Amino acid sequence: EKKNMKRQFRFIQKRSDLMRRTMFTFRTEVHRTVFLSKWNDAASDAKACIKVNPAFLKGYYRLANAQIELNELDAAHATIKQGLNVEPNNTQLLKQLRIVNGKKKDAAKAQKSSSGASSAMSLPGGSTVGDSSISREIIDLQNQFVATTREFNTVKAHISKSQRQQKMDELTKTELDKFPQDTDSKMYRSIGKMFMLSKRTDILTHLDNSIKEEDKKASDLTQKLDYLERRLKSQRQNIEELSKNTVSSYA
């Protein structure tokens, strides 16, 4: 009986250590997603620059840089190739290409090594971690939580961006309203990083439409943010309950 109790105690201890490692890894991933929304915004701005001027090489460089930080290596590779079509010998893009190719090779090696290590990891009694339905369920829940957290932060960043744009448009409109309506002064409307000569009435119409669009966008995103917040709370509770039940079932 003493031997059985010792084996059971060691099994519970190993299982608890596994749970703690999994939870700390999970928390690290959640903290990392906070920074991803910033790179999503950077990627969106770079795409807008390229759309306005397809020959703007810095647009390709900045887009590829954001995609690398987001670990979208295939997309970054495609962006760099597009930039090299504009200027085949661009040193910055060629350097980025080498970085992306190196990261893709490292990722392939890591995945191969990880799959081999996972299949070799086992628990007392002959069962493997991969075969444990409870472990798989916890990992699935954690992956769902991380994905929801990433989406939550992205939506939150987009709301802030819409609100900033709306305030800028309202401020610009207020300043334009101070000019006499019959003024012939030259005015320019910003398009990305470029400026286009436009009529005062056209600029005001564009600002009114932009304010309405950004207001509606922020409202829709706020509703989505509330839904994601409720989903995060539910997923967190499910993870905590399942983790407690798993440990208590072996006590």
Tab-separated table of C-alpha atoms in Angstrom:
chain	number	residue	atom	x	y	z
A	1	GLU	CA	0.000	0.000	0.000
A	2	LYS	CA	2.830	2.385	0.840
A	3	LYS	CA	4.376	1.800	-2.587
A	4	ASN	CA	1.034	2.442	-4.298
A	5	MET	CA	0.557	5.622	-2.268
A	6	LYS	CA	4.030	6.824	-3.210
A	7	ARG	CA	3.403	6.122	-6.887
A	8	GLN	CA	0.069	7.919	-6.715
A	9	PHE	CA	1.674	10.893	-4.950
A	10	ARG	CA	4.433	11.128	-7.595
A	11	PHE	CA	1.814	10.925	-10.342
A	12	ILE	CA	-0.242	13.749	-8.780
A	13	GLN	CA	2.899	15.857	-8.326
A	14	LYS	CA	3.936	15.396	-11.952
A	15	ARG	CA	0.422	16.141	-13.110
A	16	SER	CA	0.331	19.332	-11.018
A	17	ASP	CA	3.707	20.414	-12.422
A	18	LEU	CA	2.384	19.823	-15.931
A	19	MET	CA	-0.719	21.921	-15.194
A	20	ARG	CA	1.386	24.775	-13.786
A	21	ARG	CA	3.705	24.777	-16.799
A	22	THR	CA	0.733	24.807	-19.129
A	23	MET	CA	-0.942	27.699	-17.286
A	24	PHE	CA	2.230	29.836	-17.229
A	25	THR	CA	2.739	29.221	-20.948
A	26	PHE	CA	-0.859	30.207	-21.531
A	27	ARG	CA	-0.533	33.447	-19.520
A	28	THR	CA	2.617	34.391	-21.436
A	29	GLU	CA	0.754	33.978	-24.717
A	30	VAL	CA	-2.101	36.187	-23.502
A	31	HIS	CA	0.325	38.992	-22.585
A	32	ARG	CA	1.963	38.689	-25.992
A	33	THR	CA	-1.315	39.271	-27.836
A	34	VAL	CA	-1.596	42.774	-26.360
A	35	PHE	CA	1.202	43.891	-28.690
A	36	LEU	CA	-0.173	42.180	-31.798
A	37	SER	CA	-2.923	44.754	-32.316
A	38	LYS	CA	-0.255	47.457	-32.828
A	39	TRP	CA	1.334	45.469	-35.650
A	40	ASN	CA	-2.121	44.907	-37.189
A	41	ASP	CA	-2.561	48.689	-37.334
A	42	ALA	CA	0.912	49.093	-38.835
A	43	ALA	CA	0.082	46.512	-41.501
A	44	SER	CA	-3.194	48.288	-42.354
A	45	ASP	CA	-1.424	51.653	-42.736
A	46	ALA	CA	1.278	50.132	-44.932
A	47	LYS	CA	-1.356	48.513	-47.173
A	48	ALA	CA	-3.042	51.901	-47.544
A	49	CYS	CA	0.283	53.461	-48.616
A	50	ILE	CA	0.843	50.751	-51.219
A	51	LYS	CA	-2.706	51.160	-52.510
A	52	VAL	CA	-2.164	54.901	-53.038
A	53	ASN	CA	1.291	54.446	-54.550
A	54	PRO	CA	2.224	50.883	-55.661
A	55	ALA	CA	5.793	52.061	-56.327
A	56	PHE	CA	6.324	53.188	-52.709
A	57	LEU	CA	9.051	50.775	-51.561
A	58	LYS	CA	8.899	51.745	-47.896
A	59	GLY	CA	5.275	50.624	-47.907
A	60	TYR	CA	6.327	47.088	-48.857
A	61	TYR	CA	9.160	47.151	-46.316
A	62	ARG	CA	6.902	48.301	-43.464
A	63	LEU	CA	4.125	45.881	-44.384
A	64	ALA	CA	6.575	42.974	-44.490
A	65	ASN	CA	8.065	44.055	-41.160
A	66	ALA	CA	4.607	44.060	-39.528
A	67	GLN	CA	3.780	40.670	-41.048
A	68	ILE	CA	7.046	39.239	-39.719
A	69	GLU	CA	6.208	40.479	-36.209
A	70	LEU	CA	2.743	38.912	-36.570
A	71	ASN	CA	4.453	35.682	-37.659
A	72	GLU	CA	2.645	35.800	-41.019
A	73	LEU	CA	5.721	34.566	-42.836
A	74	ASP	CA	4.021	33.474	-46.056
A	75	ALA	CA	2.299	36.847	-46.372
A	76	ALA	CA	5.583	38.649	-45.622
A	77	HIS	CA	7.345	36.579	-48.293
A	78	ALA	CA	4.677	37.553	-50.853
A	79	THR	CA	4.920	41.246	-49.872
A	80	ILE	CA	8.703	41.258	-50.239
A	81	LYS	CA	8.430	39.613	-53.660
A	82	GLN	CA	6.008	42.352	-54.760
A	83	GLY	CA	8.445	45.008	-53.568
A	84	LEU	CA	11.335	43.347	-55.383
A	85	ASN	CA	9.282	43.452	-58.578
A	86	VAL	CA	9.443	47.245	-58.235
A	87	GLU	CA	13.153	47.320	-57.378
A	88	PRO	CA	14.875	43.910	-57.692
A	89	ASN	CA	18.121	44.968	-55.974
A	90	ASN	CA	16.663	46.787	-52.975
A	91	THR	CA	18.990	45.897	-50.078
A	92	GLN	CA	16.382	46.293	-47.309
A	93	LEU	CA	13.895	43.980	-49.000
A	94	LEU	CA	16.597	41.437	-49.820
A	95	LYS	CA	17.660	41.448	-46.163
A	96	GLN	CA	14.047	40.929	-45.113
A	97	LEU	CA	13.754	38.044	-47.565
A	98	ARG	CA	16.735	36.320	-45.934
A	99	ILE	CA	15.188	36.856	-42.489
A	100	VAL	CA	11.833	35.410	-43.582
A	101	ASN	CA	13.456	32.388	-45.232
A	102	GLY	CA	15.508	31.774	-42.085
A	103	LYS	CA	12.459	32.036	-39.831
A	104	LYS	CA	10.495	29.639	-42.040
A	105	LYS	CA	13.294	27.085	-41.835
A	106	ASP	CA	13.539	27.486	-38.051
A	107	ALA	CA	9.756	27.105	-37.703
A	108	ALA	CA	9.804	23.920	-39.758
A	109	LYS	CA	12.601	22.468	-37.613
A	110	ALA	CA	10.848	23.473	-34.381
A	111	GLN	CA	7.582	21.903	-35.489
A	112	LYS	CA	9.336	18.684	-36.406
A	113	SER	CA	11.186	18.605	-33.090
A	114	SER	CA	8.033	19.456	-31.117
A	115	SER	CA	5.975	16.695	-32.716
A	116	GLY	CA	8.690	14.167	-31.879
A	117	ALA	CA	8.947	15.322	-28.259
A	118	SER	CA	5.154	15.274	-27.784
A	119	SER	CA	4.864	11.698	-28.952
A	120	ALA	CA	7.638	10.630	-26.548
A	121	MET	CA	6.206	12.322	-23.405
A	122	SER	CA	4.363	9.896	-21.150
A	123	LEU	CA	2.624	9.734	-17.783
A	124	PRO	CA	2.673	6.958	-15.150
A	125	GLY	CA	0.577	3.959	-16.087
A	126	GLY	CA	1.664	4.018	-19.726
A	127	SER	CA	-0.706	6.789	-20.908
A	128	THR	CA	0.735	9.688	-22.903
A	129	VAL	CA	-0.028	13.368	-22.511
A	130	GLY	CA	-1.394	13.467	-26.037
A	131	ASP	CA	-3.751	10.585	-25.223
A	132	SER	CA	-5.256	12.339	-22.196
A	133	SER	CA	-8.690	13.697	-23.111
A	134	ILE	CA	-8.619	16.130	-20.172
A	135	SER	CA	-5.242	17.561	-21.184
A	136	ARG	CA	-6.456	17.990	-24.758
A	137	GLU	CA	-9.612	19.715	-23.546
A	138	ILE	CA	-7.631	22.154	-21.399
A	139	ILE	CA	-5.244	22.925	-24.254
A	140	ASP	CA	-8.177	23.455	-26.638
A	141	LEU	CA	-9.833	25.830	-24.181
A	142	GLN	CA	-6.590	27.741	-23.705
A	143	ASN	CA	-6.088	28.059	-27.455
A	144	GLN	CA	-9.635	29.358	-27.770
A	145	PHE	CA	-9.010	31.866	-24.972
A	146	VAL	CA	-5.795	33.098	-26.600
A	147	ALA	CA	-7.540	33.474	-29.973
A	148	THR	CA	-10.417	35.381	-28.370
A	149	THR	CA	-7.973	37.611	-26.461
A	150	ARG	CA	-6.141	38.384	-29.694
A	151	GLU	CA	-9.423	39.256	-31.409
A	152	PHE	CA	-10.519	41.334	-28.377
A	153	ASN	CA	-7.323	43.435	-28.467
A	154	THR	CA	-7.542	43.874	-32.234
A	155	VAL	CA	-11.144	45.103	-32.019
A	156	LYS	CA	-10.222	47.409	-29.126
A	157	ALA	CA	-7.378	48.907	-31.179
A	158	HIS	CA	-9.703	49.426	-34.161
A	159	ILE	CA	-12.211	51.236	-31.932
A	160	SER	CA	-9.490	53.605	-30.715
A	161	LYS	CA	-8.372	54.164	-34.300
A	162	SER	CA	-11.931	54.971	-35.438
A	163	GLN	CA	-12.448	57.357	-32.529
A	164	ARG	CA	-9.149	59.144	-33.276
A	165	GLN	CA	-10.066	59.477	-36.943
A	166	GLN	CA	-13.503	60.812	-36.046
A	167	LYS	CA	-12.018	63.446	-33.730
A	168	MET	CA	-9.499	64.497	-36.382
A	169	ASP	CA	-12.264	64.833	-38.987
A	170	GLU	CA	-14.441	66.858	-36.605
A	171	LEU	CA	-11.526	69.164	-35.737
A	172	THR	CA	-10.673	69.657	-39.420
A	173	LYS	CA	-14.318	70.402	-40.249
A	174	THR	CA	-14.491	72.959	-37.407
A	175	GLU	CA	-11.440	74.772	-38.777
A	176	LEU	CA	-12.785	74.735	-42.340
A	177	ASP	CA	-16.094	76.190	-41.204
A	178	LYS	CA	-14.200	79.310	-40.079
A	179	PHE	CA	-13.328	80.106	-43.707
A	180	PRO	CA	-15.798	82.184	-45.750
A	181	GLN	CA	-17.980	79.972	-47.964
A	182	ASP	CA	-17.027	81.883	-51.113
A	183	THR	CA	-13.305	81.611	-50.483
A	184	ASP	CA	-11.089	80.601	-53.429
A	185	SER	CA	-8.184	79.493	-51.254
A	186	LYS	CA	-6.410	76.338	-52.387
A	187	MET	CA	-7.201	73.382	-50.140
A	188	TYR	CA	-5.773	69.907	-50.053
A	189	ARG	CA	-7.293	66.659	-48.829
A	190	SER	CA	-4.992	64.021	-47.355
A	191	ILE	CA	-4.994	60.559	-48.939
A	192	GLY	CA	-2.639	58.307	-47.014
A	193	LYS	CA	0.682	60.162	-47.137
A	194	MET	CA	-0.316	62.196	-50.180
A	195	PHE	CA	-2.383	65.385	-50.586
A	196	MET	CA	-4.828	66.119	-53.400
A	197	LEU	CA	-6.022	69.582	-54.441
A	198	SER	CA	-9.784	69.707	-53.792
A	199	LYS	CA	-12.688	72.117	-53.490
A	200	ARG	CA	-13.807	73.240	-50.051
A	201	THR	CA	-17.285	71.763	-50.550
A	202	ASP	CA	-15.832	68.412	-51.626
A	203	ILE	CA	-13.598	68.290	-48.551
A	204	LEU	CA	-16.514	69.097	-46.235
A	205	THR	CA	-18.670	66.419	-47.864
A	206	HIS	CA	-15.850	63.906	-47.517
A	207	LEU	CA	-15.396	64.831	-43.836
A	208	ASP	CA	-19.129	64.483	-43.100
A	209	ASN	CA	-19.211	61.034	-44.720
A	210	SER	CA	-16.040	59.982	-42.918
A	211	ILE	CA	-17.404	61.084	-39.520
A	212	LYS	CA	-20.607	59.074	-40.066
A	213	GLU	CA	-18.696	56.005	-41.237
A	214	GLU	CA	-16.249	56.084	-38.324
A	215	ASP	CA	-19.087	56.604	-35.836
A	216	LYS	CA	-20.988	53.594	-37.192
A	217	LYS	CA	-17.799	51.522	-37.308
A	218	ALA	CA	-16.969	52.359	-33.678
A	219	SER	CA	-20.542	51.531	-32.612
A	220	ASP	CA	-20.493	48.139	-34.360
A	221	LEU	CA	-17.059	47.326	-32.977
A	222	THR	CA	-18.157	48.267	-29.441
A	223	GLN	CA	-20.983	45.725	-29.655
A	224	LYS	CA	-18.520	43.107	-30.852
A	225	LEU	CA	-16.136	44.024	-28.023
A	226	ASP	CA	-18.887	43.463	-25.434
A	227	TYR	CA	-19.606	40.050	-26.927
A	228	LEU	CA	-15.917	39.082	-26.888
A	229	GLU	CA	-15.587	40.241	-23.277
A	230	ARG	CA	-18.446	37.941	-22.244
A	231	ARG	CA	-16.896	35.075	-24.191
A	232	LEU	CA	-13.513	35.630	-22.524
A	233	LYS	CA	-15.118	35.533	-19.097
A	234	SER	CA	-16.900	32.280	-19.921
A	235	GLN	CA	-13.769	30.664	-21.356
A	236	ARG	CA	-11.683	31.722	-18.342
A	237	GLN	CA	-14.213	30.185	-15.969
A	238	ASN	CA	-14.266	26.942	-17.951
A	239	ILE	CA	-10.463	26.693	-17.852
A	240	GLU	CA	-10.307	27.361	-14.112
A	241	GLU	CA	-13.066	24.845	-13.313
A	242	LEU	CA	-11.559	22.136	-15.490
A	243	SER	CA	-8.100	22.703	-14.016
A	244	LYS	CA	-9.444	22.455	-10.446
A	245	ASN	CA	-11.456	19.324	-11.268
A	246	THR	CA	-8.433	17.692	-12.901
A	247	VAL	CA	-6.186	18.222	-9.884
A	248	SER	CA	-8.881	17.337	-7.310
A	249	SER	CA	-9.771	14.106	-9.123
A	250	TYR	CA	-6.280	12.737	-8.284
A	251	ALA	CA	-6.215	13.967	-4.678
